[in-house]
Short mmCIF file of C-alpha atoms and ligand atoms in Angstrom, two decimals:
data_model
loop_
_atom_site.label_atom_id
_atom_site.label_comp_id
_atom_site.label_asym_id
_atom_site.label_seq_id
_atom_site.Cartn_x
_atom_site.Cartn_y
_atom_site.Cartn_z
CA MET A 161 -6.67 -6.95 17.20
CA ARG A 162 -9.84 -8.40 17.75
CA THR A 163 -9.98 -11.08 15.27
CA LEU A 164 -12.94 -12.52 13.10
CA ASP A 165 -13.46 -15.71 15.65
CA SER A 166 -14.07 -13.22 18.42
CA LEU A 167 -17.23 -12.19 16.94
CA GLY A 168 -18.87 -15.50 17.76
CA GLU A 169 -22.50 -16.43 16.57
CA VAL A 170 -23.40 -14.12 13.78
CA GLU A 171 -25.94 -16.19 11.98
CA GLY A 172 -28.89 -14.43 10.80
CA LYS A 173 -26.95 -11.04 12.22
CA ARG A 174 -26.40 -8.15 9.46
CA VAL A 175 -22.40 -7.13 9.70
CA LEU A 176 -20.99 -3.81 8.39
CA VAL A 177 -17.77 -5.12 6.74
CA ARG A 178 -15.86 -1.71 5.46
CA VAL A 179 -14.00 -2.85 2.69
CA ASP A 180 -11.39 -1.36 0.02
CA PHE A 181 -13.11 -1.56 -3.16
CA ASN A 182 -11.57 1.52 -4.50
CA VAL A 183 -10.07 -0.16 -7.58
CA PRO A 184 -9.52 1.09 -10.93
CA LEU A 185 -12.64 1.49 -13.85
CA LEU A 186 -11.80 1.41 -17.30
CA ASP A 187 -15.43 2.26 -19.40
CA GLY A 188 -17.70 1.94 -16.44
CA ARG A 189 -16.20 -1.88 -15.36
CA VAL A 190 -13.71 -2.45 -13.11
CA ARG A 191 -10.08 -2.87 -14.62
CA ASP A 192 -8.34 -4.55 -12.32
CA ASP A 193 -10.17 -6.66 -8.90
CA ALA A 194 -7.53 -7.73 -7.37
CA ARG A 195 -8.07 -5.28 -4.49
CA MET A 196 -11.62 -6.92 -4.24
CA ARG A 197 -10.72 -10.33 -4.31
CA ARG A 198 -8.17 -10.47 -1.54
CA ALA A 199 -11.65 -9.40 0.74
CA LEU A 200 -13.46 -12.51 -0.27
CA PRO A 201 -12.06 -14.86 2.20
CA THR A 202 -13.48 -12.44 4.90
CA LEU A 203 -16.61 -12.24 2.76
CA MET A 204 -17.01 -15.59 1.99
CA GLN A 205 -15.90 -16.37 5.84
CA LEU A 206 -18.83 -14.37 7.06
CA ARG A 207 -21.24 -15.68 5.12
CA GLU A 208 -20.63 -19.26 5.49
CA ARG A 209 -21.29 -18.36 9.09
CA GLY A 210 -24.65 -17.26 8.22
CA ALA A 211 -24.27 -13.57 8.38
CA LYS A 212 -25.71 -11.06 6.11
CA LEU A 213 -23.72 -8.36 5.04
CA LEU A 214 -23.57 -4.74 4.55
CA LEU A 215 -20.62 -3.54 2.70
CA VAL A 216 -19.12 -0.11 2.70
CA SER A 217 -15.72 1.51 0.78
CA HIS A 218 -15.02 4.93 -0.59
CA PHE A 219 -14.65 5.46 -3.90
CA GLY A 220 -12.27 8.59 -5.38
CA ARG A 221 -12.74 11.25 -4.20
CA PRO A 222 -16.20 12.81 -4.93
CA LYS A 223 -16.76 16.96 -4.43
CA ASP A 224 -20.12 16.26 -4.69
CA GLN A 225 -22.47 12.98 -5.67
CA GLU A 226 -20.87 12.68 -9.38
CA PRO A 227 -21.98 9.82 -10.96
CA GLU A 228 -18.43 8.68 -12.24
CA PHE A 229 -17.74 7.91 -8.76
CA SER A 230 -20.97 5.35 -7.97
CA LEU A 231 -19.82 2.23 -6.66
CA ALA A 232 -22.42 0.38 -9.10
CA PRO A 233 -19.76 -1.48 -11.27
CA VAL A 234 -18.22 -2.44 -8.07
CA ALA A 235 -20.99 -3.99 -6.82
CA GLU A 236 -21.90 -6.01 -10.41
CA ARG A 237 -18.34 -7.36 -9.83
CA THR A 238 -19.21 -8.20 -6.39
CA ALA A 239 -21.73 -10.44 -7.30
CA LYS A 240 -19.48 -12.09 -9.86
CA LEU A 241 -16.94 -12.80 -7.34
CA LEU A 242 -19.35 -13.67 -4.70
CA GLY A 243 -22.09 -16.10 -6.90
CA THR A 244 -24.99 -14.20 -5.16
CA GLU A 245 -26.92 -10.95 -6.01
CA VAL A 246 -25.48 -7.60 -4.15
CA VAL A 247 -28.01 -5.02 -3.62
CA LEU A 248 -26.81 -1.64 -4.14
CA ALA A 249 -28.17 0.86 -1.83
CA GLU A 250 -28.36 4.84 -2.03
CA ASP A 251 -30.04 5.88 0.75
CA LEU A 252 -28.36 5.37 4.61
CA ASP A 253 -32.00 5.16 6.13
CA ASP A 254 -33.55 2.61 3.80
CA ILE A 255 -31.42 -0.21 3.33
CA PRO A 256 -33.01 -3.52 1.71
CA ASP A 257 -33.22 -6.56 4.05
CA GLU A 258 -31.62 -8.45 1.59
CA ASP A 259 -28.44 -11.08 2.06
CA VAL A 260 -25.87 -8.91 0.61
CA VAL A 261 -26.21 -5.11 0.33
CA MET A 262 -23.37 -2.76 -0.85
CA LEU A 263 -23.79 0.91 0.36
CA GLU A 264 -23.09 3.51 -2.37
CA ASN A 265 -19.99 5.33 -1.82
CA ILE A 266 -19.50 6.40 1.83
CA ARG A 267 -17.70 9.75 0.66
CA PHE A 268 -20.96 10.79 -0.66
CA GLN A 269 -21.68 11.43 2.86
CA PRO A 270 -20.36 14.52 3.57
CA GLY A 271 -19.14 13.39 7.38
CA GLU A 272 -17.27 10.71 5.98
CA THR A 273 -13.60 12.09 5.98
CA LYS A 274 -14.28 14.64 9.05
CA ASN A 275 -15.07 11.65 10.78
CA ASP A 276 -18.66 12.91 12.13
CA ARG A 277 -19.77 11.49 15.01
CA GLU A 278 -23.49 11.77 13.97
CA LEU A 279 -22.69 9.65 10.72
CA ALA A 280 -20.70 7.32 12.63
CA LYS A 281 -24.42 6.71 14.62
CA ARG A 282 -26.17 5.92 11.71
CA LEU A 283 -23.78 3.49 10.30
CA ALA A 284 -23.88 1.79 13.61
CA ALA A 285 -27.32 1.72 13.68
CA LEU A 286 -27.32 -0.22 10.75
CA ALA A 287 -25.65 -3.25 11.98
CA ASP A 288 -24.66 -4.71 15.10
CA TYR A 289 -21.79 -6.02 14.05
CA TYR A 290 -18.90 -4.29 12.46
CA VAL A 291 -15.74 -5.63 10.70
CA ASN A 292 -12.64 -3.94 8.98
CA ASP A 293 -11.20 -5.40 6.35
CA ALA A 294 -9.90 -2.34 4.62
CA PHE A 295 -6.09 -1.74 5.81
CA GLY A 296 -5.37 0.22 3.10
CA THR A 297 -7.79 3.21 4.59
CA SER A 298 -6.62 2.17 8.26
CA HIS A 299 -4.48 5.16 8.77
CA ARG A 300 -7.29 7.77 8.65
CA ALA A 301 -9.68 8.31 11.08
CA HIS A 302 -12.85 8.25 9.10
CA ALA A 303 -16.43 7.70 10.25
CA SER A 304 -16.55 4.15 8.53
CA THR A 305 -13.03 2.92 9.77
CA GLU A 306 -13.05 4.75 13.43
CA GLY A 307 -15.91 6.36 14.49
CA VAL A 308 -18.20 3.96 13.85
CA VAL A 309 -16.09 0.93 16.22
CA ALA A 310 -16.77 2.60 19.35
CA LEU A 311 -20.92 2.51 18.96
CA VAL A 312 -21.69 -1.39 17.79
CA GLU A 313 -21.66 -4.20 19.98
CA HIS A 314 -18.84 -6.26 18.79
CA SER A 315 -16.17 -5.36 16.44
CA ALA A 316 -13.04 -6.99 14.83
CA VAL A 317 -10.41 -7.09 11.93
CA GLY A 318 -11.21 -9.27 8.92
CA LEU A 319 -8.57 -11.58 7.72
CA LEU A 320 -6.77 -9.77 5.10
CA PHE A 321 -6.40 -6.58 7.70
CA GLN A 322 -5.27 -9.27 10.73
CA SER A 323 -2.83 -10.73 7.62
CA GLU A 324 -1.61 -7.32 6.81
CA VAL A 325 -0.48 -6.64 10.08
CA GLU A 326 0.48 -9.72 11.54
CA THR A 327 3.17 -9.57 8.57
CA ILE A 328 4.47 -6.28 9.52
CA ARG A 329 4.94 -7.02 12.99
CA MET A 330 6.71 -10.57 12.19
CA ILE A 331 9.15 -8.65 9.58
CA MET A 332 9.41 -5.73 12.39
CA ASN A 333 9.82 -7.82 15.18
CA GLU A 334 11.29 -11.11 14.57
CA PRO A 335 12.51 -11.15 11.19
CA GLU A 336 14.79 -14.04 10.21
CA ARG A 337 18.22 -12.75 9.24
CA PRO A 338 19.83 -11.25 7.40
CA PHE A 339 17.12 -9.13 6.91
CA LEU A 340 17.04 -6.56 3.89
CA ALA A 341 14.93 -3.50 3.21
CA ILE A 342 14.65 -1.89 -0.19
CA MET A 343 13.58 1.72 -0.82
CA GLY A 344 12.33 3.56 -3.92
CA GLY A 345 10.18 5.67 -5.32
CA ALA A 346 9.88 9.32 -5.58
CA LYS A 347 9.73 10.68 -1.65
CA VAL A 348 12.33 10.75 0.84
CA THR A 349 10.53 12.89 3.29
CA GLU A 350 7.40 10.17 3.31
CA LYS A 351 9.64 7.60 3.76
CA ILE A 352 12.11 8.62 6.39
CA GLY A 353 10.38 7.58 9.44
CA VAL A 354 10.73 4.06 7.50
CA ILE A 355 14.31 4.60 6.52
CA GLY A 356 15.03 5.34 10.27
CA ARG A 357 13.07 2.34 11.55
CA PHE A 358 15.01 -0.06 9.40
CA LEU A 359 18.24 1.52 10.22
CA ASP A 360 17.61 0.16 13.44
CA LEU A 361 16.16 -3.47 12.61
CA ALA A 362 17.21 -4.39 9.21
CA ASP A 363 20.79 -5.24 8.01
CA THR A 364 20.99 -3.54 4.86
CA ILE A 365 18.77 -0.91 3.12
CA LEU A 366 19.35 -0.65 -0.84
CA ILE A 367 18.23 3.11 -2.04
CA GLY A 368 16.57 3.60 -5.27
CA GLY A 369 14.35 5.29 -7.29
CA ALA A 370 14.23 9.05 -7.44
CA MET A 371 14.69 8.91 -4.24
CA THR A 372 18.09 8.04 -4.56
CA THR A 373 18.60 11.35 -5.56
CA PRO A 374 18.60 13.45 -2.75
CA PHE A 375 21.11 11.16 -0.97
CA LEU A 376 23.54 11.99 -3.81
CA ARG A 377 23.15 16.01 -3.34
CA ALA A 378 24.01 14.77 0.08
CA LEU A 379 26.91 13.63 -0.70
CA GLY A 380 27.79 17.02 -2.64
CA HIS A 381 27.21 15.40 -6.26
CA SER A 382 25.99 17.04 -8.97
CA THR A 383 22.44 15.55 -10.40
CA GLY A 384 21.35 17.36 -13.39
CA ASP A 385 17.96 17.56 -14.18
CA SER A 386 16.57 14.54 -11.90
CA LEU A 387 13.66 14.38 -10.05
CA CYS A 388 14.47 15.83 -6.74
CA GLU A 389 12.64 16.11 -3.70
CA ASP A 390 15.07 19.41 -1.92
CA GLU A 391 13.53 19.13 1.59
CA GLY A 392 14.48 15.55 1.62
CA ILE A 393 18.10 16.23 1.26
CA GLU A 394 18.83 17.24 4.77
CA ASP A 395 16.49 13.94 5.73
CA ALA A 396 19.14 11.72 3.30
CA ARG A 397 22.01 13.68 5.13
CA GLN A 398 21.20 13.17 8.72
CA ALA A 399 20.63 9.02 7.74
CA LEU A 400 24.09 8.98 5.80
CA GLU A 401 25.80 10.61 8.92
CA ARG A 402 23.63 8.05 11.63
CA ASP A 403 24.74 5.20 9.35
CA ARG A 404 28.32 6.46 8.84
CA TYR A 405 28.07 6.03 5.37
CA PRO A 406 29.46 4.29 3.55
CA ASP A 407 29.89 2.02 6.20
CA GLY A 408 26.83 1.19 7.77
CA LYS A 409 24.17 -0.40 6.54
CA LEU A 410 22.65 2.34 3.42
CA ILE A 411 23.98 0.86 0.02
CA LEU A 412 23.27 3.44 -3.18
CA PRO A 413 23.45 2.27 -6.63
CA GLU A 414 26.78 2.71 -7.85
CA ASP A 415 25.63 3.52 -11.80
CA LEU A 416 23.12 4.57 -12.95
CA VAL A 417 20.29 4.83 -15.91
CA ILE A 418 20.40 8.42 -17.04
CA ALA A 419 18.20 10.07 -19.76
CA ASP A 420 17.86 13.77 -21.61
CA ARG A 421 14.29 13.59 -21.04
CA PHE A 422 10.85 11.36 -18.83
CA GLY A 423 9.49 9.31 -21.79
CA ASP A 424 10.31 6.39 -24.33
CA ASP A 425 11.81 8.46 -27.05
CA ALA A 426 14.66 9.84 -24.58
CA GLU A 427 18.10 9.53 -25.39
CA VAL A 428 18.95 7.01 -22.63
CA GLN A 429 23.03 6.22 -21.43
CA ILE A 430 24.96 4.88 -18.39
CA LEU A 431 26.85 6.81 -16.25
CA ASP A 432 29.21 4.84 -14.12
CA GLY A 433 29.54 7.48 -10.85
CA HIS A 434 27.15 9.64 -9.37
CA ASP A 435 27.61 13.09 -10.92
CA ILE A 436 24.73 13.37 -13.10
CA PRO A 437 25.57 16.14 -15.96
CA ASP A 438 22.82 19.10 -16.70
CA GLY A 439 20.25 18.32 -19.35
CA TRP A 440 20.45 14.63 -17.78
CA MET A 441 18.41 12.76 -15.30
CA GLN A 442 18.53 9.60 -13.47
CA LEU A 443 15.78 7.09 -13.91
CA ASP A 444 16.52 3.61 -13.14
CA ILE A 445 19.76 2.00 -11.59
CA GLY A 446 22.71 0.77 -13.41
CA SER A 447 23.25 -2.47 -14.46
CA ARG A 448 26.13 -3.09 -11.86
CA ALA A 449 23.83 -1.72 -9.25
CA ARG A 450 21.54 -4.44 -10.49
CA THR A 451 23.58 -7.26 -10.21
CA ARG A 452 24.62 -5.77 -6.60
CA TYR A 453 21.13 -5.81 -5.34
CA VAL A 454 19.87 -8.98 -6.65
CA ALA A 455 22.64 -10.51 -4.69
CA GLU A 456 21.57 -8.66 -1.73
CA ILE A 457 18.16 -10.17 -2.09
CA ARG A 458 19.68 -13.54 -2.38
CA LYS A 459 22.04 -12.87 0.20
CA ALA A 460 18.69 -12.33 2.82
CA GLN A 461 16.51 -14.23 4.27
CA THR A 462 13.92 -11.54 4.68
CA ILE A 463 13.58 -8.87 2.41
CA PHE A 464 10.87 -5.80 2.11
CA TRP A 465 10.30 -3.65 -1.17
CA ASN A 466 8.37 -0.48 -0.86
CA GLY A 467 9.19 2.04 -4.04
CA PRO A 468 9.66 1.48 -7.66
CA ILE A 469 13.63 1.41 -8.33
CA GLY A 470 13.27 3.38 -11.52
CA ALA A 471 10.48 5.29 -13.34
CA TYR A 472 9.02 1.50 -14.14
CA GLU A 473 6.44 2.97 -16.37
CA HIS A 474 8.47 3.40 -19.33
CA LYS A 475 10.46 0.67 -21.11
CA SER A 476 13.85 2.04 -20.90
CA PHE A 477 13.72 2.52 -16.85
CA ALA A 478 11.96 -0.60 -15.73
CA ALA A 479 15.00 -2.95 -15.59
CA GLY A 480 16.06 -2.01 -11.89
CA SER A 481 12.47 -2.76 -10.93
CA LEU A 482 11.92 -5.91 -12.81
CA ALA A 483 15.55 -7.29 -11.62
CA ILE A 484 14.12 -6.52 -7.94
CA ALA A 485 10.76 -7.87 -8.69
CA GLN A 486 12.09 -11.22 -10.06
CA ALA A 487 14.56 -11.74 -7.52
CA MET A 488 12.04 -11.26 -4.76
CA ALA A 489 9.99 -13.60 -6.82
CA ALA A 490 12.14 -16.42 -7.20
CA HIS A 491 13.18 -16.45 -3.38
CA HIS A 492 12.32 -18.76 -0.42
CA GLY A 493 12.48 -16.57 2.49
CA THR A 494 10.06 -13.98 3.56
CA THR A 495 9.13 -11.76 0.49
CA VAL A 496 7.07 -8.52 1.57
CA VAL A 497 6.26 -5.59 -1.37
CA GLY A 498 4.15 -2.35 0.31
CA GLY A 499 3.69 0.20 -1.30
CA GLY A 500 1.28 1.50 -4.12
CA ASP A 501 3.25 1.52 -6.92
CA SER A 502 5.84 -1.15 -6.25
CA GLY A 503 2.78 -3.32 -5.84
CA ALA A 504 1.68 -2.15 -8.90
CA ALA A 505 4.86 -3.07 -10.74
CA MET A 506 4.63 -6.40 -9.47
CA ARG A 507 1.28 -6.89 -10.61
CA GLU A 508 2.68 -5.56 -14.21
CA PHE A 509 5.35 -7.93 -14.41
CA GLY A 510 2.78 -10.60 -13.29
CA LEU A 511 4.59 -11.95 -10.58
CA ALA A 512 2.01 -10.75 -7.38
CA ASP A 513 1.43 -13.89 -6.54
CA SER A 514 4.81 -15.02 -6.05
CA VAL A 515 5.82 -12.95 -3.07
CA THR A 516 5.27 -14.18 -0.04
CA HIS A 517 2.95 -10.83 1.05
CA LEU A 518 1.85 -8.20 -1.23
CA SER A 519 0.27 -5.32 0.95
CA THR A 520 -2.74 -3.69 -0.03
CA GLY A 521 -2.15 -0.15 1.84
CA GLY A 522 1.29 1.43 1.15
CA GLY A 523 0.96 3.77 3.38
CA ALA A 524 -1.02 2.30 6.31
CA SER A 525 2.14 -0.29 6.10
CA LEU A 526 4.87 2.20 6.24
CA LYS A 527 2.76 4.24 8.58
CA LEU A 528 3.11 0.82 11.06
CA ILE A 529 6.37 -0.05 10.16
CA GLU A 530 7.66 3.70 11.34
CA GLY A 531 5.46 3.16 15.01
CA SER A 532 2.74 5.49 14.08
CA SER A 533 -0.26 4.66 15.11
CA LEU A 534 -3.35 3.83 12.48
CA PRO A 535 -6.38 5.13 14.37
CA GLY A 536 -8.97 1.87 12.21
CA LEU A 537 -6.57 -0.59 13.45
CA ASP A 538 -6.38 1.18 17.42
CA ALA A 539 -10.49 0.98 17.75
CA LEU A 540 -9.98 -2.61 16.83
CA THR A 541 -7.27 -3.32 19.40
CA ASN A 542 -8.10 -4.45 23.43
P1 ADP B 1441 5.20 3.61 -3.65
O1 ADP B 1441 3.79 3.88 -4.09
O2 ADP B 1441 5.59 2.27 -4.19
O3 ADP B 1441 5.66 4.04 -2.26
P2 ADP B 1441 6.24 6.11 -4.68
O4 ADP B 1441 4.42 6.87 -4.58
O5 ADP B 1441 6.92 6.78 -3.65
O6 ADP B 1441 5.91 4.44 -4.42
O7 ADP B 1441 6.83 6.09 -6.21
C1 ADP B 1441 6.19 5.75 -6.96
C2 ADP B 1441 6.72 6.85 -8.58
O8 ADP B 1441 8.54 7.26 -8.49
C3 ADP B 1441 7.00 6.08 -9.89
O9 ADP B 1441 5.59 6.85 -10.49
C4 ADP B 1441 7.84 6.15 -10.07
O10 ADP B 1441 7.73 6.54 -11.52
C5 ADP B 1441 8.51 7.14 -9.71
N1 ADP B 1441 10.29 6.76 -9.65
C6 ADP B 1441 10.92 5.81 -9.65
N2 ADP B 1441 12.15 6.36 -9.86
C7 ADP B 1441 12.27 7.52 -10.08
C8 ADP B 1441 13.26 8.43 -10.70
N3 ADP B 1441 14.34 7.92 -10.67
N4 ADP B 1441 13.09 9.34 -11.17
C9 ADP B 1441 11.61 9.76 -11.58
N5 ADP B 1441 10.71 9.12 -10.79
C10 ADP B 1441 11.09 7.98 -10.51
MG1 MG B 1442 2.79 5.75 -4.49
#
């Protein structure tokens, strides 16, 4: 991985920096700039080294050039964060010669997601130097994340990108033990590769969230109306078999919070056991499981958490995720959170700054753990 230092002298040069400023807006303003702030060390360092910046980001999934997908509010917030003027450039062929320029939403260019070579060439022509600090998009081969790299003279990863990769590699290659993985969220099929890697590398794996359901089904339990990804049942069965469940590393919640519907007005019960009656669904882990899971966190030295442990968006089903989040925040070992929704939960609980590392790229970090290649990273690796 080529680092920022390897770029050498950048004084007076224009550096194209691919950032991930795909942030939530509210009423035409940036609602949460956490992700933008994570790129500031890279941007500040390049500015201090005398470089001019051309910031490139995608924003949402525009079909055409709809105005609601303009980066204008993001450019405005970037100016505040950097304390300098940021000019928004709409035309790729007419980039003003200012210190900090932001290119309008790169997905307004039809070639971006197709990794079109012509677009990559046009981007490469805009700068001598290329830096990628958008780890969250590195699992996609797009013109601004992959195609452009081979066409510029000097390229490197930014500081955020570097820390994302180094953190994941560290926990996979040399974790302090015990190494605990906590896997929640919705889809087993999306995460089964990661669970497989953890069966090799972790000491204990806690299962929670909607992901619990296919595991329960694989064990022959009835799961009522619980959200269940049916294609995941076979994956879960194989993981259980490989692990020689219950004698291996996988731990399922011993009790569950069940409800008659999804929402804050639901009737809620605790189910001691695993057979969920018809008309009911599991939406969180129960209090005995919570105690057990927290104890596992305290015992571990390295902890990786992906995926909410219940439908935490509703207060009645947030206790499991909150307990995990608090135990991780209070822990003195290495604590890593890698997931879009689990990261959002950390922020909602006000605990985002209390873990060792909060990934800005859920999908990309899972790919890295799984051992799949990241085109955006490969392009920047010698
Ligand atoms: P991440 O983005 O952290 O990888 P996922 O996208 O896989 O996580 O899953 C997040 C979603 O899973 C959340 O919207 C949450 O409400 C939902 N979820 C978690 N547990 C349950 C459950 N038991 N039943 C239904 N949905 C759940
Ligand atoms: Mg998600």
